[in-house]
Amino acid sequence: MTLTDNASKAAPLTQGATGTSGATIRDPRLDFYRGIAMFIILFAHTPGNFFTSWIPARWGFSDATEIFVFCSGMASAIAFGRTFDRAGWTLGTARVGYRVWQVYWAHIGMFFFIAMMLAFWDSFGIFEKRYIGTLNLVPFFDGVTRGGELVSTTADQLVGIFTLTYVPNYFDILPMYMVILVMMPAVMALARINLYLMFTVIAVVWLFAQEGVLEIFGAGDMTINFPAEPWSAREWFFNPFGWQLVFFTGFAFMRGWIPAPPVKWWLIALALIVVLANIPLSNIGVRAVNREWFGLVMEGNPVVEWRVANKPWISKSDFGLFRYIHFLSLAYLAWVAAGVGGHRLIASGTGWLSRLWGGIVAVIMKVGQQSLAVFLFSMVLARVLGFAYDQIERSTAVVTTGNLIGCAALICVAYFVAYIKGQPWRVKPR
């Protein structure tokens, strides 16, 4: 069975992904939810931001990272899938390689800009903390010494940055994304042979990324991942071989390899049960049982004990199975809420409430459309906001104001990048 045969037998999740002229039509649901993820990512990466106590990640196993990766898979199916279909596997691979090249230099630029910024703050010598230590960049600037002996030099870390063998935790999302993109041509080739073979390979690769699960069966040394630093055994926090599962799930939905799920009351109820059942076992649940309830104080913390005992299944690093189930349940509810084609996101009335909702959705979608640029900017802005809170205070008013300013900045970046991409300097012929 060929890829063309597969595509013709299953309609993609987004009907009308391409117009009659062949131009790509954006899915409002994709841009809307990815835009929401961008705001959450800013909150989550800002040091000392109390907003992070109430983001979706605190209510269940999955978080904004799943939204970002899943939507990136869907967007990649639109952006690159048609190239594979129209121009063939070789040129499709070349286009993916070009995107990897872009993301690679975005990663390098982001790292050096943030490292420079932290070093600049430290150069004043007047702040209580050493800011390069806040992101564990001391080895990059000072090298690594053990027992009075230099075991890893700054030159080693410089080489490691460019070869992706030195990946500090704050800078590990884009390397994970690059590796998954590199896997895409192989997935497309397998899909040409047989879809079941492709899904089997994806599942097997994910399984061998599950260190905790493999350890249960005495095969922990067979885990696949990449080294994160040359002086220790630490590996990439975001294991791309685990996270590719959620990426290619979104990719498969958009390609039509997995049919869109039906809207059934029992499926909605099942998804709600999964989501609600996660809450007592989430970070919110951990906080709840630590408090006094009706004059009784819980001895120990059964939620923490459960999470420790089931760590392999909720691992964020390896993308554990329970995270996958929780995210799919959330994604289904979000898909149902948005309606067919995302029609519930698009305001159809003429009243002021309808216009207000339409404006909010349009802004969020714009942020989602420029996700790479917005993500890079947010990673820098998060450190700036954290620095500002250190110098002022972390009162409710200050942090709330900082979050609002940060959201406004992301919106401005999204609109500016969209404006530049429109090449306004080109003179249109009369």
Coordinates of C-alpha atoms in Angstrom, one line a residue:
M1 CA 0.0 0.0 0.0
T2 CA 1.5 3.4 -1.0
L3 CA 1.3 6.6 0.9
T4 CA -1.1 8.0 -1.7
D5 CA -3.4 5.0 -1.2
N6 CA -3.3 5.6 2.6
A7 CA -4.1 9.2 2.3
S8 CA -7.0 8.6 0.0
K9 CA -8.6 6.1 2.3
A10 CA -8.6 8.3 5.4
A11 CA -9.7 11.9 5.6
P12 CA -7.4 14.2 7.6
L13 CA -8.5 15.6 10.9
T14 CA -8.6 19.0 9.3
Q15 CA -11.0 19.0 6.4
G16 CA -10.0 21.4 3.6
A17 CA -6.3 21.7 4.7
T18 CA -5.6 22.9 1.2
G19 CA -7.7 25.0 -1.0
T20 CA -8.6 24.5 -4.7
S21 CA -5.7 26.7 -5.7
G22 CA -3.3 24.5 -3.8
A23 CA -2.6 27.1 -1.1
T24 CA -2.4 25.9 2.5
I25 CA -5.3 26.9 4.7
R26 CA -4.5 27.2 8.4
D27 CA -6.5 25.3 11.0
P28 CA -7.9 27.8 13.6
R29 CA -7.8 25.1 16.3
L30 CA -4.2 24.4 15.7
D31 CA -3.1 28.0 15.9
F32 CA -5.5 28.7 18.9
Y33 CA -4.3 26.0 21.1
R34 CA -0.6 26.4 20.2
G35 CA -1.0 30.1 21.0
I36 CA -2.4 29.2 24.5
A37 CA 0.7 27.0 25.0
M38 CA 3.0 29.9 24.2
F39 CA 1.6 32.0 27.0
I40 CA 1.7 29.0 29.4
I41 CA 5.3 28.4 28.5
L42 CA 6.2 32.0 29.3
F43 CA 4.6 31.6 32.8
A44 CA 6.2 28.3 33.4
H45 CA 9.8 29.5 32.6
T46 CA 9.6 32.7 34.6
P47 CA 11.4 32.3 38.0
G48 CA 9.3 32.9 41.0
N49 CA 6.1 33.3 39.0
F50 CA 3.1 32.3 41.2
F51 CA 1.0 31.8 38.1
T52 CA 2.8 28.5 37.6
S53 CA 1.0 27.1 40.6
W54 CA -2.2 27.1 38.6
I55 CA -1.2 26.3 35.0
P56 CA -2.8 23.2 33.5
A57 CA 0.3 21.1 34.4
R58 CA -0.6 21.4 38.0
W59 CA -3.9 19.7 37.4
G60 CA -2.8 16.6 35.6
F61 CA 0.1 14.6 34.2
S62 CA 0.5 16.4 30.8
D63 CA 1.2 20.1 30.3
A64 CA 1.9 22.8 27.7
T65 CA 4.9 20.8 26.3
E66 CA 2.5 18.2 25.0
I67 CA 0.3 20.9 23.4
F68 CA 3.4 22.4 21.8
V69 CA 4.8 19.1 20.5
F70 CA 1.4 17.7 19.4
C71 CA 0.5 20.9 17.5
S72 CA 4.0 21.0 16.0
G73 CA 3.3 17.5 14.6
M74 CA 0.0 18.6 13.1
A75 CA 1.6 21.8 11.7
S76 CA 4.5 19.7 10.2
A77 CA 2.0 17.4 8.5
I78 CA 0.6 20.5 6.8
A79 CA 3.9 22.2 6.1
F80 CA 6.0 19.2 5.0
G81 CA 3.5 16.5 4.2
R82 CA 2.3 18.1 1.0
T83 CA 5.9 18.6 -0.1
F84 CA 6.5 14.8 0.2
D85 CA 3.3 14.1 -1.8
R86 CA 3.9 16.7 -4.5
A87 CA 7.7 16.8 -4.9
G88 CA 8.7 13.3 -3.7
W89 CA 10.6 11.9 -0.8
T90 CA 14.0 13.4 -1.7
L91 CA 12.9 17.0 -1.9
G92 CA 10.6 16.5 1.1
T93 CA 13.6 15.3 3.1
A94 CA 15.6 18.3 1.8
R95 CA 12.8 20.7 3.0
V96 CA 12.8 19.0 6.4
G97 CA 16.6 19.3 6.6
Y98 CA 16.3 23.0 5.8
R99 CA 13.9 23.4 8.7
V100 CA 16.2 21.5 11.0
W101 CA 19.0 23.9 9.9
Q102 CA 16.8 26.9 10.9
V103 CA 15.9 25.5 14.3
Y104 CA 19.5 24.5 15.0
W105 CA 20.8 28.1 14.5
A106 CA 17.8 29.4 16.5
H107 CA 18.8 27.2 19.3
I108 CA 22.5 28.3 19.1
G109 CA 21.5 31.9 19.0
M110 CA 19.1 31.6 21.9
F111 CA 21.7 29.9 24.1
F112 CA 24.5 32.5 23.5
F113 CA 22.1 35.4 23.9
I114 CA 20.8 34.2 27.2
A115 CA 24.3 33.1 28.4
M116 CA 25.6 36.6 27.5
M117 CA 22.7 38.3 29.3
L118 CA 23.3 36.3 32.5
A119 CA 27.0 37.0 32.3
F120 CA 26.4 40.7 31.8
W121 CA 24.3 40.8 35.0
D122 CA 27.0 39.0 36.9
S123 CA 29.6 41.4 35.7
F124 CA 28.2 44.2 37.9
G125 CA 29.1 42.1 41.0
I126 CA 26.3 43.8 43.0
F127 CA 23.6 41.2 43.0
E128 CA 23.0 38.5 45.6
K129 CA 23.0 35.6 43.3
R130 CA 25.3 34.5 40.5
Y131 CA 22.9 34.4 37.5
I132 CA 24.8 32.0 35.4
G133 CA 24.3 29.5 38.2
T134 CA 20.5 29.9 37.9
L135 CA 20.6 27.9 34.7
N136 CA 23.6 25.7 35.7
L137 CA 25.9 27.5 33.2
V138 CA 28.8 27.6 35.5
P139 CA 30.5 24.7 33.7
F140 CA 30.2 26.6 30.5
F141 CA 32.1 29.6 31.8
D142 CA 34.4 28.0 34.4
G143 CA 34.8 24.4 33.3
V144 CA 34.3 21.4 35.6
T145 CA 36.8 20.7 38.4
R146 CA 36.9 17.5 40.5
G147 CA 39.4 16.9 43.2
G148 CA 41.3 19.9 42.2
E149 CA 41.7 18.6 38.6
L150 CA 40.0 20.2 35.6
V151 CA 38.0 17.4 34.0
S152 CA 36.1 19.4 31.4
T153 CA 37.1 22.8 30.0
T154 CA 35.1 25.7 28.6
A155 CA 36.3 24.7 25.2
D156 CA 34.7 21.3 25.7
Q157 CA 31.4 22.9 26.5
L158 CA 31.7 25.2 23.5
V159 CA 32.2 22.2 21.3
G160 CA 29.3 20.5 23.1
I161 CA 26.9 23.4 22.5
F162 CA 27.5 23.1 18.7
T163 CA 27.4 19.3 18.6
L164 CA 24.4 19.1 21.0
T165 CA 26.4 17.0 23.5
Y166 CA 26.1 19.8 26.1
V167 CA 22.4 20.6 26.5
P168 CA 21.5 22.4 29.8
N169 CA 18.0 21.7 30.9
Y170 CA 16.6 25.2 30.0
F171 CA 17.8 24.7 26.4
D172 CA 16.6 21.2 25.7
I173 CA 13.2 21.7 23.9
L174 CA 14.6 22.7 20.5
P175 CA 17.2 19.9 20.3
M176 CA 14.4 17.4 21.0
Y177 CA 12.3 19.0 18.3
M178 CA 15.2 18.8 15.8
V179 CA 15.7 15.1 16.4
I180 CA 12.0 14.4 15.9
L181 CA 12.1 16.4 12.6
V182 CA 15.1 14.3 11.5
M183 CA 12.9 11.2 12.1
M184 CA 10.1 12.5 9.8
P185 CA 11.6 11.3 6.4
A186 CA 12.0 7.8 7.9
V187 CA 8.4 7.8 9.1
M188 CA 7.2 9.0 5.6
A189 CA 9.2 6.2 4.0
L190 CA 7.7 3.6 6.3
A191 CA 4.2 4.9 5.6
R192 CA 4.8 4.3 1.9
I193 CA 5.5 0.6 2.7
N194 CA 2.8 0.0 5.3
L195 CA 1.0 2.1 7.9
Y196 CA 1.0 -0.7 10.5
L197 CA 4.7 -1.1 10.1
M198 CA 5.2 2.7 10.6
F199 CA 3.0 2.7 13.8
T200 CA 4.9 -0.3 15.1
V201 CA 8.3 1.3 14.7
I202 CA 7.1 4.5 16.4
A203 CA 5.7 2.5 19.3
V204 CA 8.9 0.4 19.6
V205 CA 11.1 3.5 19.6
W206 CA 9.0 5.0 22.3
L207 CA 9.2 1.8 24.4
F208 CA 13.0 1.8 24.3
A209 CA 13.0 5.4 25.6
Q210 CA 11.1 4.3 28.7
E211 CA 14.0 3.9 31.2
G212 CA 11.8 3.2 34.2
V213 CA 9.7 0.7 32.4
L214 CA 12.7 -1.2 30.9
E215 CA 14.3 -1.3 34.4
I216 CA 11.2 -3.2 35.6
F217 CA 12.1 -5.9 33.2
G218 CA 15.8 -5.7 33.9
A219 CA 16.6 -4.0 30.6
G220 CA 17.3 -0.5 31.8
D221 CA 20.7 -0.4 30.1
M222 CA 18.9 -0.6 26.7
T223 CA 17.3 2.8 27.0
I224 CA 18.1 5.1 24.1
N225 CA 18.8 8.8 24.6
F226 CA 21.6 11.4 24.1
P227 CA 24.3 12.6 26.5
A228 CA 23.6 16.0 27.9
E229 CA 27.1 16.9 29.2
P230 CA 30.5 15.4 28.6
W231 CA 31.6 15.2 32.3
S232 CA 28.7 13.0 33.7
A233 CA 26.1 10.4 32.7
R234 CA 23.2 12.9 32.5
E235 CA 21.1 12.6 29.4
W236 CA 18.7 15.0 27.6
F237 CA 15.8 15.8 29.8
F238 CA 13.4 15.7 26.9
N239 CA 14.1 12.3 25.4
P240 CA 13.2 12.8 21.7
F241 CA 12.6 9.0 21.2
G242 CA 9.9 9.2 23.8
W243 CA 8.4 12.5 22.8
Q244 CA 8.2 11.5 19.1
L245 CA 5.1 9.5 20.0
V246 CA 2.9 12.6 20.7
F247 CA 4.5 14.5 17.8
F248 CA 3.7 11.7 15.3
T249 CA 0.2 11.2 16.8
G250 CA -0.6 14.8 15.8
F251 CA 1.2 14.2 12.5
A252 CA -0.9 11.1 11.8
F253 CA -4.2 12.8 12.6
M254 CA -3.4 15.6 10.2
R255 CA -2.3 13.3 7.5
G256 CA -5.4 11.2 7.8
W257 CA -3.6 8.0 8.9
I258 CA -5.7 8.1 12.0
P259 CA -9.3 9.0 11.5
A260 CA -10.9 11.8 13.4
P261 CA -12.6 10.4 16.5
P262 CA -16.4 10.6 16.6
V263 CA -18.2 13.0 18.8
K264 CA -20.0 10.6 21.2
W265 CA -21.4 11.3 24.7
W266 CA -19.7 8.2 26.1
L267 CA -16.3 9.2 24.7
I268 CA -16.7 12.7 26.2
A269 CA -17.6 11.1 29.5
L270 CA -14.6 8.8 29.3
A271 CA -12.3 11.7 28.6
L272 CA -13.8 13.7 31.4
I273 CA -13.3 10.8 33.8
V274 CA -9.6 10.5 32.9
V275 CA -9.0 14.2 33.3
L276 CA -10.9 14.5 36.6
A277 CA -9.3 11.3 38.0
N278 CA -5.9 12.9 37.4
I279 CA -6.6 15.9 39.7
P280 CA -6.2 14.0 43.0
L281 CA -2.9 12.6 41.7
S282 CA -1.6 15.8 40.4
N283 CA 0.5 18.6 41.9
I284 CA -2.7 20.1 43.2
G285 CA -3.5 16.8 44.9
V286 CA 0.0 16.8 46.5
R287 CA -0.7 20.3 47.9
A288 CA -4.2 19.4 49.1
V289 CA -3.3 16.4 51.2
N290 CA -0.4 18.4 52.8
R291 CA -3.0 20.7 54.4
E292 CA -5.3 20.2 57.4
W293 CA -8.8 18.9 56.4
F294 CA -11.6 19.1 59.0
G295 CA -9.2 19.2 61.9
L296 CA -7.3 16.1 60.6
V297 CA -3.7 16.2 59.3
M298 CA -2.7 13.5 56.8
E299 CA 0.2 11.4 58.0
G300 CA 2.7 11.2 55.2
N301 CA 1.5 12.0 51.7
P302 CA -0.2 9.2 49.8
V303 CA -0.2 11.2 46.6
V304 CA 3.5 11.6 46.7
E305 CA 4.0 8.0 47.5
W306 CA 1.8 7.0 44.6
R307 CA 3.7 9.3 42.2
V308 CA 7.0 7.9 43.4
A309 CA 5.8 4.3 42.9
N310 CA 4.5 5.1 39.5
K311 CA 7.2 7.4 38.3
P312 CA 8.0 5.4 35.1
W313 CA 4.4 5.9 33.9
I314 CA 4.2 9.7 34.5
S315 CA 7.8 10.5 33.6
K316 CA 8.1 13.8 31.8
S317 CA 11.6 13.2 30.6
D318 CA 10.7 9.9 28.8
F319 CA 7.0 10.9 28.1
G320 CA 5.3 8.2 30.2
L321 CA 2.2 6.3 29.2
F322 CA -0.1 8.0 31.7
R323 CA 0.9 11.5 30.4
Y324 CA 0.0 10.3 26.9
I325 CA -3.4 9.0 28.0
H326 CA -4.1 12.2 30.0
F327 CA -3.1 14.4 27.0
L328 CA -5.2 12.5 24.5
S329 CA -8.2 12.9 26.8
L330 CA -7.6 16.6 27.1
A331 CA -7.0 16.9 23.3
Y332 CA -10.3 15.2 22.6
L333 CA -12.3 17.5 24.9
A334 CA -10.6 20.5 23.4
W335 CA -11.3 19.2 19.9
V336 CA -15.0 18.7 20.7
A337 CA -15.2 22.1 22.4
A338 CA -13.8 23.8 19.3
G339 CA -16.3 22.2 17.0
V340 CA -16.0 21.0 13.4
G341 CA -13.4 23.1 11.7
G342 CA -13.1 25.2 14.8
H343 CA -16.3 27.0 14.1
R344 CA -17.0 27.6 17.8
L345 CA -13.7 29.6 18.0
I346 CA -14.8 31.9 15.2
A347 CA -17.2 34.6 16.3
S348 CA -20.3 34.8 14.1
G349 CA -22.4 37.4 15.9
T350 CA -22.4 41.2 15.7
G351 CA -22.7 42.0 19.4
W352 CA -19.9 43.4 21.4
L353 CA -19.3 40.1 23.3
S354 CA -19.0 38.3 20.0
R355 CA -16.6 40.9 18.6
L356 CA -14.6 40.8 21.9
W357 CA -14.3 37.0 21.7
G358 CA -13.4 37.2 18.0
G359 CA -10.6 39.7 18.8
I360 CA -9.2 37.6 21.6
V361 CA -9.2 34.4 19.5
A362 CA -7.6 36.3 16.6
V363 CA -4.8 37.5 18.9
I364 CA -4.1 34.1 20.4
M365 CA -4.1 32.5 16.9
K366 CA -1.6 35.1 15.7
V367 CA 0.7 34.0 18.6
G368 CA 0.3 30.4 17.6
Q369 CA 1.1 31.1 14.0
Q370 CA 4.5 32.5 14.9
S371 CA 5.3 29.9 17.5
L372 CA 9.1 29.5 16.9
A373 CA 9.8 33.3 17.0
V374 CA 7.5 33.7 20.0
F375 CA 9.0 30.7 21.8
L376 CA 12.6 32.1 21.4
F377 CA 11.5 35.5 22.6
S378 CA 9.6 34.1 25.6
M379 CA 12.7 32.1 26.8
V380 CA 14.7 35.3 26.9
L381 CA 11.8 37.4 28.4
A382 CA 11.2 34.8 31.1
R383 CA 14.8 35.4 32.4
V384 CA 14.4 39.2 32.2
L385 CA 11.1 39.1 34.2
G386 CA 12.7 36.8 36.8
F387 CA 15.6 39.3 37.1
A388 CA 13.2 42.2 37.5
Y389 CA 11.3 40.4 40.2
D390 CA 14.6 39.8 42.1
Q391 CA 15.3 43.5 42.0
I392 CA 11.8 44.8 42.9
E393 CA 9.8 42.2 44.7
R394 CA 7.5 39.2 44.1
S395 CA 4.3 40.7 45.4
T396 CA 1.0 39.7 43.7
A397 CA 0.7 43.1 42.0
V398 CA 4.3 43.1 40.6
V399 CA 4.2 39.5 39.3
T400 CA 0.7 40.0 37.8
T401 CA 1.8 43.2 36.1
G402 CA 4.9 41.4 34.8
N403 CA 2.8 38.6 33.4
L404 CA 0.5 41.0 31.6
I405 CA 3.5 42.9 30.2
G406 CA 5.0 39.6 29.1
C407 CA 1.8 38.5 27.3
A408 CA 1.6 41.8 25.6
A409 CA 5.2 41.5 24.5
L410 CA 4.6 38.0 23.0
I411 CA 1.6 39.4 21.0
C412 CA 3.7 42.3 19.7
V413 CA 6.4 39.9 18.6
A414 CA 3.9 37.7 16.8
Y415 CA 2.3 40.6 14.9
F416 CA 5.7 42.1 14.0
V417 CA 7.1 38.7 12.7
A418 CA 3.9 38.2 10.7
Y419 CA 4.3 41.7 9.2
I420 CA 7.9 41.1 8.3
K421 CA 7.1 37.7 6.7
G422 CA 4.6 39.5 4.5
Q423 CA 7.5 41.3 2.9
P424 CA 6.0 44.8 3.1
W425 CA 9.0 46.2 1.3
R426 CA 8.0 44.5 -2.0
V427 CA 6.2 46.9 -4.3
K428 CA 3.0 45.4 -5.7
P429 CA 2.5 46.0 -9.4
R430 CA -0.4 48.3 -10.3

